[in-house]
PDB file of C-alpha atoms in Angstrom:
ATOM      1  CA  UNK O  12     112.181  96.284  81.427  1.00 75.00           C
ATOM      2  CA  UNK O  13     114.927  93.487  80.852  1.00 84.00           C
ATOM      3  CA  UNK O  14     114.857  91.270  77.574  1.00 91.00           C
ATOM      4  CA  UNK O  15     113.343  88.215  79.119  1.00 88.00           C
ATOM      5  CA  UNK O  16     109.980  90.175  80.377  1.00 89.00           C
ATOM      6  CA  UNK O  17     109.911  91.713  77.055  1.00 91.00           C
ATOM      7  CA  UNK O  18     110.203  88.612  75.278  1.00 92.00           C
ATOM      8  CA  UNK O  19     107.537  86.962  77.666  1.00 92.00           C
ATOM      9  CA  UNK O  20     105.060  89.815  76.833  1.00 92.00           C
ATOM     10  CA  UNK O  21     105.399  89.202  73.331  1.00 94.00           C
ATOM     11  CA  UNK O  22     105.078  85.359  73.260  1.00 94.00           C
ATOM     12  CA  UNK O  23     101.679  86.235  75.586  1.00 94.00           C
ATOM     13  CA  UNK O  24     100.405  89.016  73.121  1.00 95.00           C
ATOM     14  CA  UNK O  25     101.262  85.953  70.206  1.00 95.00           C
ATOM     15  CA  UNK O  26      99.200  83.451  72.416  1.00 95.00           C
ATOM     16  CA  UNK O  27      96.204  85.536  72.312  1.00 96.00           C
ATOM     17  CA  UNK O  28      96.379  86.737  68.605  1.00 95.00           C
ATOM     18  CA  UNK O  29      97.253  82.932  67.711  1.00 95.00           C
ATOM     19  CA  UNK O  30      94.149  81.521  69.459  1.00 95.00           C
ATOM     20  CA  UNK O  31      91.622  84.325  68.551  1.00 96.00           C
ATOM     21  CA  UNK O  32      93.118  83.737  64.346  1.00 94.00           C
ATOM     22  CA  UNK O  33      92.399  79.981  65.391  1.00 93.00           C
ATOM     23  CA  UNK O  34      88.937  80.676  66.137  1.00 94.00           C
ATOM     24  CA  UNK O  35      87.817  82.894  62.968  1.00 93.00           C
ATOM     25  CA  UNK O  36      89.774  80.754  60.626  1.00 92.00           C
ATOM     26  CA  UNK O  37      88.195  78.133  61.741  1.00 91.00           C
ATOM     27  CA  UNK O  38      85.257  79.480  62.323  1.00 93.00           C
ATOM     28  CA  UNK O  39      85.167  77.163  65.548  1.00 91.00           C
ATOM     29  CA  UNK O  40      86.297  76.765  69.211  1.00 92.00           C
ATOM     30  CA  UNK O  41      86.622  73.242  69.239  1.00 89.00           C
ATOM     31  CA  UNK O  42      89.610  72.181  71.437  1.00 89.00           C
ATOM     32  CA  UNK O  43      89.081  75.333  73.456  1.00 93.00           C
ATOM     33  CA  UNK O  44      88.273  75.440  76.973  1.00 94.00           C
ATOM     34  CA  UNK O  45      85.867  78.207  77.235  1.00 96.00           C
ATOM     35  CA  UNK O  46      86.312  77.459  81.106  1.00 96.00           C
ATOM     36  CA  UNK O  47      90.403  78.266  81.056  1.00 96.00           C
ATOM     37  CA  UNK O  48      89.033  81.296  79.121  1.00 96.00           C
ATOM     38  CA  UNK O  49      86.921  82.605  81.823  1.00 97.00           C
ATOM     39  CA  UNK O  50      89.653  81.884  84.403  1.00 97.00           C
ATOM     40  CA  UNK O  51      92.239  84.081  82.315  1.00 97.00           C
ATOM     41  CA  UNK O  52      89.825  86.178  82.201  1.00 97.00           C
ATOM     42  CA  UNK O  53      89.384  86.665  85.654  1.00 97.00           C
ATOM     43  CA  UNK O  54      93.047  86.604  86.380  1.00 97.00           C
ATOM     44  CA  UNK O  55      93.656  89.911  84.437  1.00 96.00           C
ATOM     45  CA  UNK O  56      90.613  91.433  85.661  1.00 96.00           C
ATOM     46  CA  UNK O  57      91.181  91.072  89.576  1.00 96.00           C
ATOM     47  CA  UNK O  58      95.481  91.789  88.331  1.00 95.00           C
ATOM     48  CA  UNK O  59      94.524  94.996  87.051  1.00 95.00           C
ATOM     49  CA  UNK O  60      91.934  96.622  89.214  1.00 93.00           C
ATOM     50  CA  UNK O  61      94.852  99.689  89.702  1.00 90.00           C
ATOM     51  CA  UNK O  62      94.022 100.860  86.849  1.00 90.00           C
ATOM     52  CA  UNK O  63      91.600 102.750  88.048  1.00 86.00           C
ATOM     53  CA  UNK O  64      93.728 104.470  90.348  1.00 85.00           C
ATOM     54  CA  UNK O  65      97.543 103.964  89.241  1.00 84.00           C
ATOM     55  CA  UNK O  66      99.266 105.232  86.206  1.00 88.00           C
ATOM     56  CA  UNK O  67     102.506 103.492  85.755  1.00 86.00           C
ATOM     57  CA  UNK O  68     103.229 103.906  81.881  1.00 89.00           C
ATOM     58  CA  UNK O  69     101.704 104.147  78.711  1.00 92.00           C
ATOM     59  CA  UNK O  70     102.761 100.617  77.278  1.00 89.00           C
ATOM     60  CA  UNK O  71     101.541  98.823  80.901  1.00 88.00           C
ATOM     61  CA  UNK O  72      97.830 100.736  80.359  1.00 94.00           C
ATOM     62  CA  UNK O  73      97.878  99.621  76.404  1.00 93.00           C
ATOM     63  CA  UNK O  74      98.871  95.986  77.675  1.00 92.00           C
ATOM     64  CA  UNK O  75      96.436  95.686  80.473  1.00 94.00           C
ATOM     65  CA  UNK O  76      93.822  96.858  78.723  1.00 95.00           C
ATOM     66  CA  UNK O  77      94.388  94.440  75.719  1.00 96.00           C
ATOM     67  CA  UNK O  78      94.581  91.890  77.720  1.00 96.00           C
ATOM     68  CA  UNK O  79      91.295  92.702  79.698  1.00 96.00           C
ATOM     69  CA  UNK O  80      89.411  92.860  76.243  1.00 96.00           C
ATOM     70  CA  UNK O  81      91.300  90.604  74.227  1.00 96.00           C
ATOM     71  CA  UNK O  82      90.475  87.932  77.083  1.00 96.00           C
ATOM     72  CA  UNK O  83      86.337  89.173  77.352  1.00 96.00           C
ATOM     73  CA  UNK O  84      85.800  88.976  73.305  1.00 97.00           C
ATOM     74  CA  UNK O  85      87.501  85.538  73.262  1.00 96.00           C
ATOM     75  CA  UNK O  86      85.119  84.681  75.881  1.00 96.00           C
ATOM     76  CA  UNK O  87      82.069  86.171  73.170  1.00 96.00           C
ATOM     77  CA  UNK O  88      83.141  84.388  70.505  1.00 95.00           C
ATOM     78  CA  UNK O  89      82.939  80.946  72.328  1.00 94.00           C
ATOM     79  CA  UNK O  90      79.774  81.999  74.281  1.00 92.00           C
ATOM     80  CA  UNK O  91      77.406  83.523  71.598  1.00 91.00           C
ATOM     81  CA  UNK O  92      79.149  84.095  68.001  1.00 91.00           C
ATOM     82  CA  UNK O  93      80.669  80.181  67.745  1.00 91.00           C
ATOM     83  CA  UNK O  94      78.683  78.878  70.278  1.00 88.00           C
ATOM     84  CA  UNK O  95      77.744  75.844  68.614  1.00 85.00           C
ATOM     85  CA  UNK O  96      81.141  74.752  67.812  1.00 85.00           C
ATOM     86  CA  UNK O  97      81.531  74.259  71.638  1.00 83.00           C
ATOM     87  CA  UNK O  98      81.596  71.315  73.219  1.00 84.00           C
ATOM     88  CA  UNK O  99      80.656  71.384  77.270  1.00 87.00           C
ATOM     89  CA  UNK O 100      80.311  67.587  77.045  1.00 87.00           C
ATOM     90  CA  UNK O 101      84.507  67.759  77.230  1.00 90.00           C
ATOM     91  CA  UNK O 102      85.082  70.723  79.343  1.00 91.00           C
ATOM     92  CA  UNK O 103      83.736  69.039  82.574  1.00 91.00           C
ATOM     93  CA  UNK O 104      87.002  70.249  84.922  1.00 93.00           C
ATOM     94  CA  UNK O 105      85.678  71.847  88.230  1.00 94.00           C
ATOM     95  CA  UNK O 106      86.922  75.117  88.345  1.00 95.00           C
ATOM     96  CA  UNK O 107      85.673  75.178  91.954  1.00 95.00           C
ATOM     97  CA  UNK O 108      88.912  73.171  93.021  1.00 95.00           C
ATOM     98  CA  UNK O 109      91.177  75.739  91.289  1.00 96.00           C
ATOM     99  CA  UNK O 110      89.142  79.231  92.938  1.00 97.00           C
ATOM    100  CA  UNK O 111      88.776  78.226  96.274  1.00 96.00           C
ATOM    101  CA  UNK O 112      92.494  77.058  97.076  1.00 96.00           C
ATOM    102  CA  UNK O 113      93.534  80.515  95.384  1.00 96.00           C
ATOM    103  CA  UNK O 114      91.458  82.562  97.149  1.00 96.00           C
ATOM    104  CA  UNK O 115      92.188  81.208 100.246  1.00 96.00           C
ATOM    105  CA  UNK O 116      96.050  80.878  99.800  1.00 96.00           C
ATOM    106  CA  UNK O 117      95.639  84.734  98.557  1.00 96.00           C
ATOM    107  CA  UNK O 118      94.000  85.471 102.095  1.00 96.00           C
ATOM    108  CA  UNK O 119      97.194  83.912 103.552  1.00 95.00           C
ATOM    109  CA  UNK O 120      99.879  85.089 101.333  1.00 95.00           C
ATOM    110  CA  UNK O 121      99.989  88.197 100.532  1.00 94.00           C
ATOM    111  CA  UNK O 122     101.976  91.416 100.880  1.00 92.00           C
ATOM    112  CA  UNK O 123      99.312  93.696 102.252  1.00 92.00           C
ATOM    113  CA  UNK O 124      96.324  92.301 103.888  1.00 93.00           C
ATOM    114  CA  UNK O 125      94.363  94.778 101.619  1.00 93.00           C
ATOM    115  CA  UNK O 126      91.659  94.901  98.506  1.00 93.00           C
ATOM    116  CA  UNK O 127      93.841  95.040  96.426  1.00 94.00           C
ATOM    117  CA  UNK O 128      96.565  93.311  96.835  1.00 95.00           C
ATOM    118  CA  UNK O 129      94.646  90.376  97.945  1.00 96.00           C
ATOM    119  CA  UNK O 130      92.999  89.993  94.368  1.00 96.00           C
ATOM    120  CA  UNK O 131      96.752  90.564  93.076  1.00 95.00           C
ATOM    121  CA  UNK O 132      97.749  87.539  95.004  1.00 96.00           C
ATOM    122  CA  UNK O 133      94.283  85.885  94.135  1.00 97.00           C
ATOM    123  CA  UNK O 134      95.053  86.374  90.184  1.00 96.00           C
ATOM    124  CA  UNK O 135      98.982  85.071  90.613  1.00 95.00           C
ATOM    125  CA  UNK O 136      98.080  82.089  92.174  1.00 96.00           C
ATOM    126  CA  UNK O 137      94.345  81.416  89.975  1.00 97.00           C
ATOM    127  CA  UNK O 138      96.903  81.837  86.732  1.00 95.00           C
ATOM    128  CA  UNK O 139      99.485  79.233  88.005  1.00 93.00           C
ATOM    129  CA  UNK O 140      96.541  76.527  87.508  1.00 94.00           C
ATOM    130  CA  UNK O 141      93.946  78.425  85.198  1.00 95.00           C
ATOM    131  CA  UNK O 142      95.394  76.406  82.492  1.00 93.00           C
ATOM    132  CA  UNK O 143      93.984  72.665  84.349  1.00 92.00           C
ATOM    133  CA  UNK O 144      90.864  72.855  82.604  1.00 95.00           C
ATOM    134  CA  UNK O 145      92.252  73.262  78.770  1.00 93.00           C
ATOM    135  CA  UNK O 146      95.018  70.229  80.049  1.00 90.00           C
ATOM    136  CA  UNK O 147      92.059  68.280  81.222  1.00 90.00           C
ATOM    137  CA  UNK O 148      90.321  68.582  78.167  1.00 90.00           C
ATOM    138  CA  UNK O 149      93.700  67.350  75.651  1.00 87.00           C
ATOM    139  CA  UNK O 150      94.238  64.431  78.237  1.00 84.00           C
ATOM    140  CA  UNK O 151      90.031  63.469  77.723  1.00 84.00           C
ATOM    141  CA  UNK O 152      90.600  63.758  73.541  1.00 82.00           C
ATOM    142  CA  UNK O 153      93.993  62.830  73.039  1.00 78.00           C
ATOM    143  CA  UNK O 154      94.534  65.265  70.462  1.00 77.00           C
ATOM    144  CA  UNK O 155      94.695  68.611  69.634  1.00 81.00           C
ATOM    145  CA  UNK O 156      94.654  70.749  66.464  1.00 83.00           C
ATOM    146  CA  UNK O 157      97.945  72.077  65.361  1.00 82.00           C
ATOM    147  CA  UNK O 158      96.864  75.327  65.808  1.00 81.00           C
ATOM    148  CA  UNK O 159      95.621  74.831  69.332  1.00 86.00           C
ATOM    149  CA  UNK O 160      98.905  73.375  69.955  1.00 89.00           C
ATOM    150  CA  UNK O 161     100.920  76.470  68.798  1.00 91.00           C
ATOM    151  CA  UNK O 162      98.657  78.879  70.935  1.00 91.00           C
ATOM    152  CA  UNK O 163      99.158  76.422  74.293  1.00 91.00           C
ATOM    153  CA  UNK O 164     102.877  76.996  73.165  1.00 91.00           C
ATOM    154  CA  UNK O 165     103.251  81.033  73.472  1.00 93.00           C
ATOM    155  CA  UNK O 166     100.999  80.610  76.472  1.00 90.00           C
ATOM    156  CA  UNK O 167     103.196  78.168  78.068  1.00 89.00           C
ATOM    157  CA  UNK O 168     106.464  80.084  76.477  1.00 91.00           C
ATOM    158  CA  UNK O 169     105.520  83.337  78.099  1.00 91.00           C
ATOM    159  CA  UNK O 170     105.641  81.846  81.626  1.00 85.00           C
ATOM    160  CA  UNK O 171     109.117  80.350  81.283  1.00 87.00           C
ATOM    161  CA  UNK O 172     110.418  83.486  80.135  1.00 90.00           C
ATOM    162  CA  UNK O 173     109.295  85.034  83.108  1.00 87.00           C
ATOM    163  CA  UNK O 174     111.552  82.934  84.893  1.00 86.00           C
ATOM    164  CA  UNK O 175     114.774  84.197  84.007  1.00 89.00           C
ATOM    165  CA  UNK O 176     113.214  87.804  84.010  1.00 88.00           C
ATOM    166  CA  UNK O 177     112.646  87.198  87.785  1.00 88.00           C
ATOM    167  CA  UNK O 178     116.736  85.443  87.708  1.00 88.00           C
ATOM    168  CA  UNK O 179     117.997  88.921  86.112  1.00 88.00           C
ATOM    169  CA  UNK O 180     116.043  91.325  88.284  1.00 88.00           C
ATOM    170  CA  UNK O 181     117.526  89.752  91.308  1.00 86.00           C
ATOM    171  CA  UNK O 182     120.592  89.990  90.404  1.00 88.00           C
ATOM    172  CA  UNK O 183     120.444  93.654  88.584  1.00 89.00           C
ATOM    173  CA  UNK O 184     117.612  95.169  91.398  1.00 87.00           C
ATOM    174  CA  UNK O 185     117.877  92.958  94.160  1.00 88.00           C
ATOM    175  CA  UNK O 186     114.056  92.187  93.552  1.00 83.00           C
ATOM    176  CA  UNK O 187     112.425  89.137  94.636  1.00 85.00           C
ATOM    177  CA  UNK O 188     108.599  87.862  94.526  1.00 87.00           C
ATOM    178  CA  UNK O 189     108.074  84.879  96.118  1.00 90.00           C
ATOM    179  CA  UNK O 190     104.286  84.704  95.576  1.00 91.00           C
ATOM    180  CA  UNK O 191     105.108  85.156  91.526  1.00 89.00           C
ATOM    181  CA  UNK O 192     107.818  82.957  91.089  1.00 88.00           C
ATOM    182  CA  UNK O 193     106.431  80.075  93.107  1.00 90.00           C
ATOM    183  CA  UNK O 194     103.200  80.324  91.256  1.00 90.00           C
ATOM    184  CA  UNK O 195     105.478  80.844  87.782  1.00 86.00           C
ATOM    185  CA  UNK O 196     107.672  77.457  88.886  1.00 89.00           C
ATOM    186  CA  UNK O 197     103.996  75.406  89.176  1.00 90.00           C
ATOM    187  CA  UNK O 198     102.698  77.166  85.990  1.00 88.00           C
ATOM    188  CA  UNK O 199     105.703  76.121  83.709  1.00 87.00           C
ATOM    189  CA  UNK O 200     106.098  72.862  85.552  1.00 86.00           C
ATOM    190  CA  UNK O 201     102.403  72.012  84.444  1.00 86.00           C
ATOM    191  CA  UNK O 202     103.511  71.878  81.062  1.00 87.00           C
ATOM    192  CA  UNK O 203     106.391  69.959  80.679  1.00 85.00           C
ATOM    193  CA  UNK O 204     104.232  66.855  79.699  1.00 84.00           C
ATOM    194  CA  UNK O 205     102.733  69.208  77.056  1.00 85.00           C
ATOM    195  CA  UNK O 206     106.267  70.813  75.747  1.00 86.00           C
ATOM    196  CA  UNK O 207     107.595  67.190  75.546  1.00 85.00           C
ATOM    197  CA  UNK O 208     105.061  65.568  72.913  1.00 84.00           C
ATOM    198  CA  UNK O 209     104.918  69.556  70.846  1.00 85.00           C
ATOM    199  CA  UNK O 210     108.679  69.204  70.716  1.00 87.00           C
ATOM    200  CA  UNK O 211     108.756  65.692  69.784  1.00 85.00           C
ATOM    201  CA  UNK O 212     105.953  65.851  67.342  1.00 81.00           C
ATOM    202  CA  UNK O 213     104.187  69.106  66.284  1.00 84.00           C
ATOM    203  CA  UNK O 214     107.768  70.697  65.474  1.00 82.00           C
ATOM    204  CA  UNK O 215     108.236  67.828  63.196  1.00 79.00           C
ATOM    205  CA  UNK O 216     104.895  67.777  61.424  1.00 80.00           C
ATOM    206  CA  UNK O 217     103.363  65.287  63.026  1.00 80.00           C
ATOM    207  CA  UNK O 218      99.937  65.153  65.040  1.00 79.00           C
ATOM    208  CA  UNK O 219      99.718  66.400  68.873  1.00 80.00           C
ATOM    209  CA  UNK O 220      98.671  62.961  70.386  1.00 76.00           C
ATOM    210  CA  UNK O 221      99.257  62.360  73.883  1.00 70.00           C
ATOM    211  CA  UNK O 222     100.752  58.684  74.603  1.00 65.00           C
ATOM    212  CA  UNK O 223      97.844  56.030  75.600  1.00 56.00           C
TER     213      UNK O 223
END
């Protein structure tokens, strides 16, 4: 494992602890989307089906587990413990126009026409976009708690370090994956708009507000 994956793993881990702090400090999910949630959700749980019949290492187990869990009691807190703190009213995205075109593109693209690499592919590409319905929601509001911000931050960070991971492998193993750093080139491209008003603004104490 280079430094950039590492570095990427930990900005995802901070995502996750940041938003999941957010939520019992607060004791609310507003400016969540509990429908991104469920999307992550189903990313890592289609990703990570081989565990169940593939050992790799302790620290990939530990991490796909954690992120299998972490992402299923986020989903609990939003749907029962802090339910009312939810507003559906704002997180109207159709998710159906993010899980068809990945499922089908995964039936396309793919290294193996099997299981499970089909669900692999399925999960890289659903992840590239699974963030659409939290964007949607910020561009219907305007604004965004600090907080929020900071957690859409990691979340974005982690994906851009991935990018020079996949730069250093290539170039140390000879390793390329075009079906993850295609979908990692949309992913970080889909938040430029968002890095450009947290720079400008959040970093310097102000209030996330998208321009009218």
């Amino acid at each position: 494992m280079n430094i950039f994956r590492l570095f990427g793993d930990l900005a995802h881990l901070a995502s996750i602890f940041i938003l999941i702090q957010k939520i019992h400090k607060t004791r609310s999910c507003r400016g969540i989307s509990f429908k991104t949630q469920a999307l992550y959700a189903l990313v890592f749980m289609t990703r990570y089906v081989d565990l169940l019949f593939r050992w790799v290492s302790v620290y990939n187990f530990v991490m796909k587990i954690f992120f299998i869990s972490s992402s299923c009691y986020i989903l609990y807190l939003m749907k029962y413990r802090f339910r009312p703190t939810h507003d559906p009213s704002i997180d109207t995205f159709k998710i159906e126009y993010l899980l068809g075109p990945s499922f089908f593109l995964s039936l396309i693209f793919n290294y193996a026409f099997e299981p499970t690499e089909i669900l692999w592919a399925f999960s890289v590409y659903l992840e590239s976009v699974a963030i659409f319905p939290q964007l949607f929601m910020l561009q219907r509001t305007g604004e965004a708690e600090t907080i929020t911000t900071h957690y859409l931050a990691a979340l974005g960070l982690y994906r851009a370090l991935y990018l020079p991971n996949w730069i250093y492998r290539y170039f140390t193993e000879d390793v390329v994956d075009p079906i993850a750093v295609t979908a990692g080139l949309v992913q970080t491209g889909l938040y430029l708009d968002f890095f450009y008003v947290y720079f400008t603004k959040v970093l310097h104490g102000q209030k996330f507000e998208l321009p009218a």
